[in-house]
Amino acid sequence: MTNTLSPAAPVAHSGAGHAARAGDLPVLQSAQTRWPMPPARLVLVTHLLDTAVPYVRLFDRCMDLVGVVPVPYSVQPEALSRLDDLPVTVPESIGDVGTFAVRDAVRAARESELPVVVQEVGGYCADAVGELAQSPSVRGIVEDTKQGQWRYERNMPLPLPVFTIADSPLKALEDVQVGRSVAYSVERLLRLRFYRLLSERRVLVLGYGGIGTALAEHLRRTGAQVAVYDPDEVRMSAAVVHGFRVGARKDLLGWAEVIVGVSGHRALTTEDLPLLRDGVVLASGSSKQVEFDVEGLCHNADTLVETDEVMELQVAGRTVYLLNQGKPVNFLEQSILGSVLDLVYTELYLCTRELARRAWSPGLHRLDPRMQQELAQQWREEYGRQW
């Protein structure tokens, strides 16, 4: 008898995760006082969650905030309403994010001789760095994510300086929180829609980088049976050392009842459908709809029913459940919560300040390691006090 998951009747979701107000950002506020921002203009591409509101507000106070471009799939209506006095433009599609950001930056550079910085999350401006470089006032770009950094690396040599925090040791601390958040969101939906516990499931984690490692460890602590697949042999070896099930990809796809993609790349295609077990649940922990070929799944589906955050597809002779349309499942709550957000936001602020205060050579740059150490110490003293 095949062990499948079937969804329960729809249950209203209160959105309680969205109701809590984001807390203060003491480390960021302290950094802004200690290292004030010089006169400059900013275009901000961001995930517009409730937790981002204090961050956006801080930049509105310390810079000329000429444009805020939210990533469409991560806009929370409440957060948007709390920033209705700011120049926020929500693109209709994700493909317009870079277009809007570049437009705002070029306009800002044309209107003033003040330095213009673009801070973004996802590499949306990577294909337009040449256009931005034609405006002398545009000092450069600050990138938050690994996917974004990869996009800029594909466009090297860069005509502009790009500061990245994607491979920063401080940013790596966020991976633990993201892994926990992904596990929480998957667990919530399994309970709410399938009346099942994650601890009773066979879970395959696709991608064993920073987030994948944290996710797998957290899933194991919940009691789930956890397997890992990564095309990188060193990472697969690390998974073995850490005690996780590994094996041939096709075998693991057929073994798993829940598959969570956190690779940052396309991890599952329509060609993999015959390998999946009936009733498999697919969830993404990566930015954008990158992990699964959502368009291909929908195109090949015989039937498709979507209820709240769960899409049920009859495809290739089996039932497949896709959570949150293949978008980051943790964005159904707040992406990440906790004090580590203060640390990441502060590093982004300091990188933005570096570009605002002087011209840098074209290419990829990172925050000075000495400043990272100082920032880490300040964060630890704020949040790591012992009783």
PDB file of N, CA, C and O in Angstrom, residues 41 43 101-110 112-119 125 128-142 159-161 355-356 358-360:
ATOM      1  N   ARG A  41      21.916  59.149  -2.191  1.00  0.00           N
ATOM      2  CA  ARG A  41      20.579  58.725  -2.580  1.00  0.00           C
ATOM      3  C   ARG A  41      20.557  57.199  -2.693  1.00  0.00           C
ATOM      4  O   ARG A  41      21.565  56.581  -3.016  1.00  0.00           O
ATOM      5  N   VAL A  43      18.293  53.582  -3.916  1.00  0.00           N
ATOM      6  CA  VAL A  43      17.210  52.788  -4.477  1.00  0.00           C
ATOM      7  C   VAL A  43      17.276  51.429  -3.781  1.00  0.00           C
ATOM      8  O   VAL A  43      18.325  50.772  -3.798  1.00  0.00           O
ATOM      9  N   ALA A 101      14.064  49.274 -10.681  1.00  0.00           N
ATOM     10  CA  ALA A 101      15.199  49.733  -9.874  1.00  0.00           C
ATOM     11  C   ALA A 101      16.182  50.537 -10.707  1.00  0.00           C
ATOM     12  O   ALA A 101      16.666  51.598 -10.280  1.00  0.00           O
ATOM     13  N   VAL A 102      16.494  50.065 -11.894  1.00  0.00           N
ATOM     14  CA  VAL A 102      17.423  50.785 -12.775  1.00  0.00           C
ATOM     15  C   VAL A 102      16.824  52.125 -13.187  1.00  0.00           C
ATOM     16  O   VAL A 102      17.520  53.152 -13.192  1.00  0.00           O
ATOM     17  N   ARG A 103      15.547  52.135 -13.500  1.00  0.00           N
ATOM     18  CA  ARG A 103      14.874  53.397 -13.856  1.00  0.00           C
ATOM     19  C   ARG A 103      14.994  54.416 -12.739  1.00  0.00           C
ATOM     20  O   ARG A 103      15.336  55.592 -12.981  1.00  0.00           O
ATOM     21  N   ASP A 104      14.719  53.984 -11.514  1.00  0.00           N
ATOM     22  CA  ASP A 104      14.802  54.908 -10.377  1.00  0.00           C
ATOM     23  C   ASP A 104      16.227  55.394 -10.159  1.00  0.00           C
ATOM     24  O   ASP A 104      16.456  56.571  -9.843  1.00  0.00           O
ATOM     25  N   ALA A 105      17.211  54.507 -10.318  1.00  0.00           N
ATOM     26  CA  ALA A 105      18.603  54.897 -10.097  1.00  0.00           C
ATOM     27  C   ALA A 105      19.081  55.884 -11.152  1.00  0.00           C
ATOM     28  O   ALA A 105      19.755  56.875 -10.834  1.00  0.00           O
ATOM     29  N   VAL A 106      18.751  55.640 -12.397  1.00  0.00           N
ATOM     30  CA  VAL A 106      19.159  56.544 -13.479  1.00  0.00           C
ATOM     31  C   VAL A 106      18.494  57.904 -13.308  1.00  0.00           C
ATOM     32  O   VAL A 106      19.126  58.954 -13.480  1.00  0.00           O
ATOM     33  N   ARG A 107      17.210  57.892 -12.945  1.00  0.00           N
ATOM     34  CA  ARG A 107      16.520  59.157 -12.704  1.00  0.00           C
ATOM     35  C   ARG A 107      17.143  59.913 -11.542  1.00  0.00           C
ATOM     36  O   ARG A 107      17.353  61.131 -11.615  1.00  0.00           O
ATOM     37  N   ALA A 108      17.468  59.206 -10.464  1.00  0.00           N
ATOM     38  CA  ALA A 108      18.069  59.849  -9.295  1.00  0.00           C
ATOM     39  C   ALA A 108      19.427  60.452  -9.645  1.00  0.00           C
ATOM     40  O   ALA A 108      19.775  61.545  -9.169  1.00  0.00           O
ATOM     41  N   ALA A 109      20.202  59.752 -10.457  1.00  0.00           N
ATOM     42  CA  ALA A 109      21.516  60.264 -10.859  1.00  0.00           C
ATOM     43  C   ALA A 109      21.381  61.494 -11.756  1.00  0.00           C
ATOM     44  O   ALA A 109      22.205  62.422 -11.694  1.00  0.00           O
ATOM     45  N   ARG A 110      20.359  61.507 -12.567  1.00  0.00           N
ATOM     46  CA  ARG A 110      20.135  62.639 -13.471  1.00  0.00           C
ATOM     47  C   ARG A 110      19.671  63.877 -12.711  1.00  0.00           C
ATOM     48  O   ARG A 110      20.007  65.011 -13.072  1.00  0.00           O
ATOM     49  N   SER A 112      20.370  64.727  -9.525  1.00  0.00           N
ATOM     50  CA  SER A 112      21.264  65.245  -8.490  1.00  0.00           C
ATOM     51  C   SER A 112      22.671  64.701  -8.699  1.00  0.00           C
ATOM     52  O   SER A 112      22.861  63.621  -9.275  1.00  0.00           O
ATOM     53  N   GLU A 113      23.660  65.461  -8.217  1.00  0.00           N
ATOM     54  CA  GLU A 113      25.040  64.991  -8.278  1.00  0.00           C
ATOM     55  C   GLU A 113      25.417  64.160  -7.057  1.00  0.00           C
ATOM     56  O   GLU A 113      26.544  63.669  -6.970  1.00  0.00           O
ATOM     57  N   LEU A 114      24.477  63.989  -6.131  1.00  0.00           N
ATOM     58  CA  LEU A 114      24.753  63.156  -4.969  1.00  0.00           C
ATOM     59  C   LEU A 114      25.010  61.707  -5.422  1.00  0.00           C
ATOM     60  O   LEU A 114      24.444  61.244  -6.406  1.00  0.00           O
ATOM     61  N   PRO A 115      25.865  60.995  -4.692  1.00  0.00           N
ATOM     62  CA  PRO A 115      26.083  59.585  -5.032  1.00  0.00           C
ATOM     63  C   PRO A 115      24.774  58.794  -4.946  1.00  0.00           C
ATOM     64  O   PRO A 115      23.956  59.017  -4.055  1.00  0.00           O
ATOM     65  N   VAL A 116      24.600  57.866  -5.864  1.00  0.00           N
ATOM     66  CA  VAL A 116      23.423  56.999  -5.889  1.00  0.00           C
ATOM     67  C   VAL A 116      23.888  55.555  -5.684  1.00  0.00           C
ATOM     68  O   VAL A 116      24.806  55.093  -6.355  1.00  0.00           O
ATOM     69  N   VAL A 117      23.244  54.869  -4.742  1.00  0.00           N
ATOM     70  CA  VAL A 117      23.548  53.467  -4.462  1.00  0.00           C
ATOM     71  C   VAL A 117      22.281  52.655  -4.651  1.00  0.00           C
ATOM     72  O   VAL A 117      21.195  53.081  -4.261  1.00  0.00           O
ATOM     73  N   VAL A 118      22.432  51.483  -5.256  1.00  0.00           N
ATOM     74  CA  VAL A 118      21.333  50.529  -5.368  1.00  0.00           C
ATOM     75  C   VAL A 118      21.617  49.382  -4.405  1.00  0.00           C
ATOM     76  O   VAL A 118      22.674  48.755  -4.482  1.00  0.00           O
ATOM     77  N   GLN A 119      20.686  49.143  -3.512  1.00  0.00           N
ATOM     78  CA  GLN A 119      20.808  47.985  -2.614  1.00  0.00           C
ATOM     79  C   GLN A 119      19.719  46.991  -2.993  1.00  0.00           C
ATOM     80  O   GLN A 119      18.550  47.343  -3.050  1.00  0.00           O
ATOM     81  N   CYS A 125      19.389  43.558 -10.890  1.00  0.00           N
ATOM     82  CA  CYS A 125      20.019  44.585 -11.732  1.00  0.00           C
ATOM     83  C   CYS A 125      21.277  44.075 -12.435  1.00  0.00           C
ATOM     84  O   CYS A 125      21.974  44.857 -13.094  1.00  0.00           O
ATOM     85  N   ALA A 128      21.838  44.784 -16.047  1.00  0.00           N
ATOM     86  CA  ALA A 128      21.776  46.202 -16.430  1.00  0.00           C
ATOM     87  C   ALA A 128      22.917  47.011 -15.822  1.00  0.00           C
ATOM     88  O   ALA A 128      22.844  48.238 -15.779  1.00  0.00           O
ATOM     89  N   VAL A 129      23.982  46.326 -15.367  1.00  0.00           N
ATOM     90  CA  VAL A 129      25.085  47.069 -14.752  1.00  0.00           C
ATOM     91  C   VAL A 129      25.741  48.010 -15.756  1.00  0.00           C
ATOM     92  O   VAL A 129      26.227  49.075 -15.388  1.00  0.00           O
ATOM     93  N   GLY A 130      25.757  47.629 -17.024  1.00  0.00           N
ATOM     94  CA  GLY A 130      26.333  48.505 -18.043  1.00  0.00           C
ATOM     95  C   GLY A 130      25.553  49.804 -18.160  1.00  0.00           C
ATOM     96  O   GLY A 130      26.142  50.881 -18.262  1.00  0.00           O
ATOM     97  N   GLU A 131      24.234  49.708 -18.126  1.00  0.00           N
ATOM     98  CA  GLU A 131      23.393  50.910 -18.189  1.00  0.00           C
ATOM     99  C   GLU A 131      23.600  51.779 -16.959  1.00  0.00           C
ATOM    100  O   GLU A 131      23.706  53.015 -17.064  1.00  0.00           O
ATOM    101  N   LEU A 132      23.684  51.175 -15.790  1.00  0.00           N
ATOM    102  CA  LEU A 132      23.908  51.954 -14.574  1.00  0.00           C
ATOM    103  C   LEU A 132      25.269  52.625 -14.582  1.00  0.00           C
ATOM    104  O   LEU A 132      25.424  53.751 -14.095  1.00  0.00           O
ATOM    105  N   ALA A 133      26.268  51.950 -15.135  1.00  0.00           N
ATOM    106  CA  ALA A 133      27.629  52.498 -15.159  1.00  0.00           C
ATOM    107  C   ALA A 133      27.740  53.741 -16.028  1.00  0.00           C
ATOM    108  O   ALA A 133      28.691  54.519 -15.881  1.00  0.00           O
ATOM    109  N   GLN A 134      26.780  53.963 -16.918  1.00  0.00           N
ATOM    110  CA  GLN A 134      26.813  55.146 -17.776  1.00  0.00           C
ATOM    111  C   GLN A 134      26.437  56.411 -17.025  1.00  0.00           C
ATOM    112  O   GLN A 134      26.644  57.520 -17.524  1.00  0.00           O
ATOM    113  N   SER A 135      25.858  56.253 -15.826  1.00  0.00           N
ATOM    114  CA  SER A 135      25.517  57.411 -14.995  1.00  0.00           C
ATOM    115  C   SER A 135      26.616  57.619 -13.972  1.00  0.00           C
ATOM    116  O   SER A 135      26.756  56.816 -13.037  1.00  0.00           O
ATOM    117  N   PRO A 136      27.436  58.679 -14.107  1.00  0.00           N
ATOM    118  CA  PRO A 136      28.591  58.866 -13.211  1.00  0.00           C
ATOM    119  C   PRO A 136      28.230  58.915 -11.735  1.00  0.00           C
ATOM    120  O   PRO A 136      29.039  58.539 -10.888  1.00  0.00           O
ATOM    121  N   SER A 137      27.027  59.366 -11.412  1.00  0.00           N
ATOM    122  CA  SER A 137      26.651  59.495 -10.001  1.00  0.00           C
ATOM    123  C   SER A 137      26.308  58.163  -9.355  1.00  0.00           C
ATOM    124  O   SER A 137      26.237  58.066  -8.129  1.00  0.00           O
ATOM    125  N   VAL A 138      26.077  57.124 -10.161  1.00  0.00           N
ATOM    126  CA  VAL A 138      25.764  55.816  -9.598  1.00  0.00           C
ATOM    127  C   VAL A 138      27.057  55.183  -9.096  1.00  0.00           C
ATOM    128  O   VAL A 138      27.923  54.804  -9.873  1.00  0.00           O
ATOM    129  N   ARG A 139      27.174  55.065  -7.786  1.00  0.00           N
ATOM    130  CA  ARG A 139      28.412  54.583  -7.173  1.00  0.00           C
ATOM    131  C   ARG A 139      28.540  53.066  -7.212  1.00  0.00           C
ATOM    132  O   ARG A 139      29.651  52.539  -7.190  1.00  0.00           O
ATOM    133  N   GLY A 140      27.428  52.358  -7.212  1.00  0.00           N
ATOM    134  CA  GLY A 140      27.524  50.915  -7.210  1.00  0.00           C
ATOM    135  C   GLY A 140      26.308  50.253  -6.605  1.00  0.00           C
ATOM    136  O   GLY A 140      25.275  50.893  -6.361  1.00  0.00           O
ATOM    137  N   ILE A 141      26.442  48.952  -6.346  1.00  0.00           N
ATOM    138  CA  ILE A 141      25.332  48.113  -5.927  1.00  0.00           C
ATOM    139  C   ILE A 141      25.743  47.310  -4.696  1.00  0.00           C
ATOM    140  O   ILE A 141      26.897  46.892  -4.574  1.00  0.00           O
ATOM    141  N   VAL A 142      24.791  47.100  -3.807  1.00  0.00           N
ATOM    142  CA  VAL A 142      24.978  46.202  -2.660  1.00  0.00           C
ATOM    143  C   VAL A 142      24.038  45.021  -2.848  1.00  0.00           C
ATOM    144  O   VAL A 142      22.835  45.204  -3.048  1.00  0.00           O
ATOM    145  N   PRO A 159      31.334  46.537 -14.736  1.00  0.00           N
ATOM    146  CA  PRO A 159      31.722  47.936 -14.951  1.00  0.00           C
ATOM    147  C   PRO A 159      31.492  48.824 -13.733  1.00  0.00           C
ATOM    148  O   PRO A 159      31.821  50.006 -13.745  1.00  0.00           O
ATOM    149  N   LEU A 160      30.893  48.246 -12.684  1.00  0.00           N
ATOM    150  CA  LEU A 160      30.592  48.975 -11.450  1.00  0.00           C
ATOM    151  C   LEU A 160      31.072  48.171 -10.249  1.00  0.00           C
ATOM    152  O   LEU A 160      31.175  46.952 -10.313  1.00  0.00           O
ATOM    153  N   PRO A 161      31.340  48.836  -9.130  1.00  0.00           N
ATOM    154  CA  PRO A 161      31.608  48.087  -7.899  1.00  0.00           C
ATOM    155  C   PRO A 161      30.324  47.478  -7.347  1.00  0.00           C
ATOM    156  O   PRO A 161      29.271  48.124  -7.337  1.00  0.00           O
ATOM    157  N   LEU A 355      29.954  52.529  -0.244  1.00  0.00           N
ATOM    158  CA  LEU A 355      29.765  53.054  -1.593  1.00  0.00           C
ATOM    159  C   LEU A 355      29.375  54.527  -1.579  1.00  0.00           C
ATOM    160  O   LEU A 355      29.742  55.284  -2.487  1.00  0.00           O
ATOM    161  N   ALA A 356      28.638  54.928  -0.563  1.00  0.00           N
ATOM    162  CA  ALA A 356      28.189  56.321  -0.500  1.00  0.00           C
ATOM    163  C   ALA A 356      29.328  57.273  -0.170  1.00  0.00           C
ATOM    164  O   ALA A 356      29.343  58.427  -0.626  1.00  0.00           O
ATOM    165  N   ARG A 358      32.754  56.943  -0.787  1.00  0.00           N
ATOM    166  CA  ARG A 358      33.851  57.135  -1.738  1.00  0.00           C
ATOM    167  C   ARG A 358      33.690  56.209  -2.938  1.00  0.00           C
ATOM    168  O   ARG A 358      32.930  55.235  -2.893  1.00  0.00           O
ATOM    169  N   ALA A 359      34.396  56.526  -3.998  1.00  0.00           N
ATOM    170  CA  ALA A 359      34.355  55.715  -5.206  1.00  0.00           C
ATOM    171  C   ALA A 359      35.230  54.476  -5.032  1.00  0.00           C
ATOM    172  O   ALA A 359      36.324  54.547  -4.467  1.00  0.00           O
ATOM    173  N   TRP A 360      34.734  53.336  -5.522  1.00  0.00           N
ATOM    174  CA  TRP A 360      35.455  52.074  -5.485  1.00  0.00           C
ATOM    175  C   TRP A 360      35.706  51.592  -6.906  1.00  0.00           C
ATOM    176  O   TRP A 360      35.009  51.970  -7.839  1.00  0.00           O
TER     177      TRP A 360
END
